[in-house]
Coordinates of C-alpha atoms (C1' of nucleotides) in Angstrom, one line a residue:
Chain S
X1 CA 18.6 -0.6 -9.8
X2 CA 19.0 -3.6 -12.0
X3 CA 21.8 -4.2 -14.4
X4 CA 22.1 -1.6 -17.1
X5 CA 22.8 -2.1 -20.7
X6 CA 25.8 0.1 -21.5
X7 CA 24.0 2.8 -23.3
X8 CA 26.2 5.9 -23.1
X9 CA 23.9 8.3 -21.2
X10 CA 22.5 5.7 -18.9
X11 CA 26.0 4.8 -17.9
X12 CA 26.8 8.4 -17.5
X13 CA 24.2 8.4 -14.8
X14 CA 25.9 5.5 -13.1
X15 CA 29.0 7.6 -13.2
X16 CA 27.2 10.5 -11.4
X17 CA 26.1 8.1 -8.7
X18 CA 29.7 6.9 -8.3
X19 CA 31.2 10.4 -8.3
X20 CA 28.7 12.3 -6.3
X21 CA 27.8 11.3 -2.7
X22 CA 24.6 13.2 -2.8
X23 CA 23.4 11.5 -6.0
X24 CA 24.5 8.2 -4.5
X25 CA 22.4 8.7 -1.4
X26 CA 19.4 9.7 -3.3
X27 CA 19.7 6.8 -5.6
X28 CA 19.6 4.5 -2.6
X29 CA 16.4 5.8 -1.2
X30 CA 14.4 6.6 -4.3
X31 CA 12.9 3.2 -5.0
X32 CA 9.2 2.6 -4.7
X33 CA 8.1 2.2 -1.1
X34 CA 11.6 2.4 0.2
X35 CA 11.0 5.4 2.4
X36 CA 7.8 3.8 3.7
X37 CA 9.7 0.6 4.5
X38 CA 12.5 2.5 6.3
X39 CA 9.9 4.5 8.3
X40 CA 8.1 1.3 9.2
X41 CA 11.2 -0.2 10.5
X42 CA 12.4 2.9 12.3
X43 CA 11.5 1.8 15.8
X44 CA 11.1 -1.9 15.5
X45 CA 12.1 -5.0 13.7
X46 CA 9.5 -6.8 11.7
X47 CA 9.3 -10.1 10.0
X48 CA 8.5 -10.4 6.4
X49 CA 4.9 -11.5 6.9
X50 CA 4.3 -8.4 9.1
X51 CA 5.7 -6.1 6.5
X52 CA 3.6 -7.9 3.9
X53 CA 0.6 -7.1 5.9
X54 CA 1.5 -3.4 6.2
X55 CA 2.3 -3.2 2.5
X56 CA -0.7 -5.1 1.4
X57 CA -1.3 -2.5 -1.3
X58 CA 1.8 -3.7 -3.2
X59 CA 3.0 -7.2 -4.0
X60 CA 5.4 -9.6 -2.3
X61 CA 7.6 -9.2 -5.3
X62 CA 8.0 -5.5 -4.9
X63 CA 8.5 -5.8 -1.2
X64 CA 11.2 -8.4 -1.7
X65 CA 12.9 -6.4 -4.4
X66 CA 13.1 -3.2 -2.3
X67 CA 14.1 -5.0 0.9
X68 CA 16.9 -6.7 -1.1
X69 CA 18.1 -3.4 -2.4
X70 CA 18.0 -1.8 1.0
X71 CA 19.9 -4.7 2.4
X72 CA 22.5 -4.5 -0.4
X73 CA 23.0 -0.8 0.4
X74 CA 23.5 -1.5 4.1
X75 CA 20.3 0.2 5.2
X76 CA 18.5 -2.9 6.4
X77 CA 19.7 -6.0 8.2
X78 CA 18.1 -9.3 7.3
X79 CA 18.1 -12.2 9.8
X80 CA 17.0 -15.6 8.9
X81 CA 16.0 -18.1 11.5
X82 CA 16.4 -21.7 10.5
X83 CA 12.9 -22.7 11.4
X84 CA 10.0 -24.3 9.5
X85 CA 8.0 -22.5 8.4
X86 CA 10.8 -19.9 7.9
X87 CA 11.1 -16.8 9.9
X88 CA 13.0 -13.7 8.6
X89 CA 13.3 -10.5 10.4
X90 CA 14.2 -7.1 9.1
X91 CA 15.6 -4.1 11.0
X92 CA 17.4 -0.9 10.3
X93 CA 21.2 -0.8 10.5
X94 CA 23.1 1.8 12.4
X95 CA 23.8 3.8 9.3
X96 CA 20.2 3.9 8.4
X97 CA 19.3 5.2 11.8
X98 CA 21.7 8.0 11.3
X99 CA 19.6 9.1 8.4
X100 CA 16.6 9.7 10.7
X101 CA 17.4 13.3 11.7
X102 CA 18.2 14.3 8.1
X103 CA 15.0 12.9 6.9
X104 CA 13.3 14.9 9.6
X105 CA 14.7 18.1 8.2
X106 CA 13.8 17.2 4.7
X107 CA 10.3 16.4 5.9
X108 CA 10.1 19.7 7.7
X109 CA 11.3 21.5 4.6
X110 CA 8.6 19.7 2.7
X111 CA 5.8 20.6 5.0
X112 CA 6.9 24.2 5.2
X113 CA 7.1 24.8 1.5
X114 CA 4.4 22.6 0.3
X115 CA 1.7 24.6 1.9
X116 CA 2.8 27.6 -0.1
X117 CA 2.5 26.0 -3.6
X118 CA -0.6 24.0 -3.2
X119 CA -1.0 23.0 -6.8
X120 CA -1.1 19.3 -6.0
X121 CA -4.3 19.6 -4.1
X122 CA -6.3 18.5 -7.0
Chain C
X1 CA 6.2 12.6 -13.1
X2 CA 3.8 12.5 -16.0
X3 CA 0.1 11.7 -15.8
X4 CA -0.6 8.3 -14.4
X5 CA -3.1 5.8 -15.5
X6 CA -5.2 5.1 -12.4
X7 CA -3.9 1.7 -11.7
X8 CA -4.5 1.0 -8.0
X9 CA -1.0 0.6 -6.7
X10 CA 0.4 3.4 -8.9
X11 CA -2.1 5.8 -7.5
X12 CA -1.4 4.5 -4.0
X13 CA 2.1 5.8 -4.6
X14 CA 0.7 9.2 -5.5
X15 CA -1.2 9.0 -2.3
X16 CA 2.0 8.5 -0.3
X17 CA 3.5 11.5 -2.0
X18 CA 0.5 13.5 -1.0
X19 CA 0.4 12.2 2.6
X20 CA 4.0 12.1 3.5
X21 CA 6.2 15.2 3.4
X22 CA 9.4 13.2 3.1
X23 CA 8.1 11.1 0.2
X24 CA 7.0 14.3 -1.4
X25 CA 10.4 15.9 -1.1
X26 CA 12.2 12.9 -2.4
X27 CA 9.8 12.6 -5.4
X28 CA 10.7 16.2 -6.3
X29 CA 14.5 15.6 -6.4
X30 CA 14.7 12.1 -7.8
X31 CA 14.4 12.8 -11.5
X32 CA 17.4 12.1 -13.8
X33 CA 20.0 15.0 -13.6
X34 CA 17.9 17.0 -11.2
X35 CA 20.5 17.0 -8.4
X36 CA 23.1 17.9 -11.0
X37 CA 21.0 20.7 -12.3
X38 CA 20.4 22.0 -8.8
X39 CA 24.0 21.8 -7.9
X40 CA 25.0 23.6 -11.2
X41 CA 22.7 26.4 -10.4
X42 CA 23.7 26.6 -6.7
X43 CA 25.8 29.7 -7.0
X44 CA 24.9 31.3 -10.3
X45 CA 22.1 31.7 -12.8
X46 CA 22.6 30.2 -16.1
X47 CA 20.9 30.4 -19.5
X48 CA 19.5 27.4 -21.3
X49 CA 22.4 27.2 -23.7
X50 CA 24.9 27.2 -20.9
X51 CA 23.1 24.4 -19.1
X52 CA 23.0 22.6 -22.4
X53 CA 26.7 22.8 -22.7
X54 CA 27.2 21.5 -19.2
X55 CA 24.8 18.7 -19.8
X56 CA 26.0 17.8 -23.2
X57 CA 25.9 14.1 -22.2
X58 CA 22.1 14.2 -22.2
X59 CA 19.5 15.6 -24.6
X60 CA 17.9 19.0 -24.8
X61 CA 14.6 17.2 -24.3
X62 CA 15.6 15.7 -20.9
X63 CA 17.1 19.0 -19.8
X64 CA 13.9 20.8 -20.7
X65 CA 11.7 18.2 -19.0
X66 CA 13.7 18.3 -15.8
X67 CA 13.9 22.1 -15.7
X68 CA 10.2 22.3 -16.2
X69 CA 9.6 19.8 -13.4
X70 CA 11.9 21.8 -11.1
X71 CA 10.1 25.0 -12.0
X72 CA 6.7 23.4 -11.4
X73 CA 7.9 22.4 -8.0
X74 CA 9.2 25.8 -7.2
X75 CA 12.8 24.9 -7.0
X76 CA 13.9 26.8 -10.1
X77 CA 12.9 30.2 -11.4
X78 CA 12.8 30.7 -15.2
X79 CA 13.1 34.1 -16.7
X80 CA 12.4 34.8 -20.3
X81 CA 13.8 37.8 -22.0
X82 CA 11.9 39.0 -25.0
X83 CA 14.8 39.1 -27.3
X84 CA 15.8 37.5 -30.6
X85 CA 17.3 35.1 -30.4
X86 CA 15.6 34.3 -27.2
X87 CA 17.3 34.3 -23.9
X88 CA 16.1 32.3 -20.9
X89 CA 17.8 32.2 -17.6
X90 CA 17.4 29.7 -14.8
X91 CA 18.2 30.2 -11.1
X92 CA 17.4 28.6 -7.8
X93 CA 14.5 29.9 -5.7
X94 CA 14.8 30.7 -2.1
X95 CA 13.3 27.4 -1.0
X96 CA 15.7 25.5 -3.2
X97 CA 18.6 27.3 -1.5
X98 CA 17.3 26.2 1.9
X99 CA 17.8 22.6 0.8
X100 CA 21.6 23.2 0.4
X101 CA 22.5 22.5 4.0
X102 CA 20.4 19.4 4.2
X103 CA 21.9 18.1 1.0
X104 CA 25.3 18.7 2.5
X105 CA 24.4 16.4 5.4
X106 CA 23.1 13.8 3.1
X107 CA 26.2 14.0 1.1
X108 CA 28.4 13.7 4.2
X109 CA 26.4 10.7 5.3
X110 CA 27.0 9.2 1.9
X111 CA 30.8 9.8 1.9
X112 CA 31.1 8.5 5.4
X113 CA 29.2 5.3 4.9
X114 CA 30.1 4.6 1.3
X115 CA 33.7 4.0 2.1
X116 CA 32.7 1.2 4.4
X117 CA 30.6 -0.9 2.0
X118 CA 32.8 -0.6 -1.1
X119 CA 30.9 -3.0 -3.2
X120 CA 30.2 -0.6 -6.0
X121 CA 33.8 -0.2 -6.8
X122 CA 33.5 -2.6 -9.7
Chain F
dT1 C1' 16.0 35.6 -49.2
dA2 C1' 18.8 32.0 -47.3
dG3 C1' 21.1 31.1 -43.2
dG4 C1' 22.1 31.5 -38.1
dA5 C1' 21.2 31.8 -33.3
dT6 C1' 18.4 30.3 -29.2
dA7 C1' 15.1 27.7 -26.8
dC8 C1' 12.3 24.8 -27.3
dT9 C1' 8.5 20.8 -29.1
dA10 C1' 7.1 16.5 -31.4
dT11 C1' 7.5 11.6 -32.6
dC12 C1' 8.9 7.3 -32.1
dA13 C1' 11.9 3.7 -30.0
dA14 C1' 14.5 1.6 -26.2
dA15 C1' 15.3 0.8 -21.4
dT16 C1' 13.8 0.3 -16.9
dA17 C1' 10.5 -0.2 -13.2
dT18 C1' 6.4 -2.1 -11.5
dG19 C1' 2.4 -5.2 -11.4
dT20 C1' -0.1 -9.9 -11.7
dA21 C1' -0.4 -14.5 -11.1
dA22 C1' 1.4 -18.7 -10.2
dG23 C1' 5.1 -21.8 -8.5
dT24 C1' 8.9 -23.5 -5.1
dC25 C1' 10.7 -25.5 -0.8
dA26 C1' 11.1 -27.5 3.7
dT27 C1' 8.8 -29.5 7.4
dG28 C1' 5.4 -30.4 11.0
dG29 C1' 0.7 -31.7 11.9
dC30 C1' -3.5 -34.4 10.4
Chain P
dG1 C1' 0.6 -39.2 2.0
dC2 C1' -1.6 -34.4 1.9
dC3 C1' -2.1 -29.9 3.2
dA4 C1' -0.8 -25.6 5.5
dT5 C1' 2.7 -22.1 6.5
dG6 C1' 6.2 -18.4 5.5
dA7 C1' 9.3 -16.4 2.6
dC8 C1' 10.4 -16.1 -1.3
dT9 C1' 11.0 -16.9 -7.1
dT10 C1' 9.8 -17.0 -11.9
dA11 C1' 7.6 -15.7 -16.0
dC12 C1' 5.0 -12.6 -18.4
dA13 C1' 2.4 -8.1 -19.0
dT14 C1' 2.0 -3.0 -18.3
dA15 C1' 3.5 1.5 -17.2
dT16 C1' 6.8 5.0 -17.0
dT17 C1' 11.1 7.1 -18.1
dT18 C1' 14.7 8.2 -21.0
dG19 C1' 16.9 8.6 -25.5
dA20 C1' 17.5 9.7 -30.7
dT21 C1' 16.4 12.5 -34.1
dA22 C1' 14.1 16.0 -36.4
dG23 C1' 11.2 20.1 -36.7
dT24 C1' 9.3 24.9 -35.1
dA25 C1' 9.4 30.0 -34.3
dT26 C1' 11.4 34.6 -34.3
dC27 C1' 14.2 38.2 -36.1
dC28 C1' 18.8 39.7 -37.5
dT29 C1' 22.5 39.6 -40.7
dA30 C1' 24.9 38.7 -44.9

DNA sequence: TAGGATACTATCAAATATGTAAGTCATGGC
DNA sequence: GCCATGACTTACATATTTGATAGTATCCTA
């Protein structure tokens, strides 16, 4: 997610992300809280303070980092209103909305197969 | 992936994985080289040494770790033949095969939208 | 009896991700 | 002037992941 020192196998991973569309997509959604953020924004736009309230279990820093990453990747649109105190709204982009149905399938797959191997019910 | 110290927000993440099927699924496929491994095994079973050759850019250790994780999660089946020298074969499970079509959609989404925001072509 | 093959496992170090706490900045209201 | 607000930043500390390197076990063959 951040800049990488050019260690050979680390950069080989970057190469995979560039070469493979699937790896690319997964790399874009695998950050901490990203799926939760996407799901929170699925049907409404929210301002930063509202997201902050929802994600009170993590820090502003993390929230900002993940929102920035999502924005960079074109999944989230950030709108700044020139007011004081500032107001910033976040919403999903078109392309992010297109992921919805696919996420649904993944989720279904998860719920289907998870019940079979219930080893994580510790 | 490993045992977690019970820091409150780290464990909150575990909680998300337990509560949300989508987060669960993503957590199962987001390890380094996992998608590559799954794709390598998509149409054939391979022994450890063959995988090792394909993944010569990483270490045996990483390969073993990821294979173990995939096995734990029921995505890969490991078969040991009691021979000397040992022979171990890896193949996808039924449930892993079911992910194929979904991965295809994710991949298509990636290839479609990636060409639009071409900022990673550095 | 000293390799060789195969599939690991163990240790330690480096890199990356995440968390905590405190600070910034602009302005409107008191 | 002083404080509050909202949306961040910054600096430093931990946690987790990945890497580099070496070692283990078994039995067969030379």
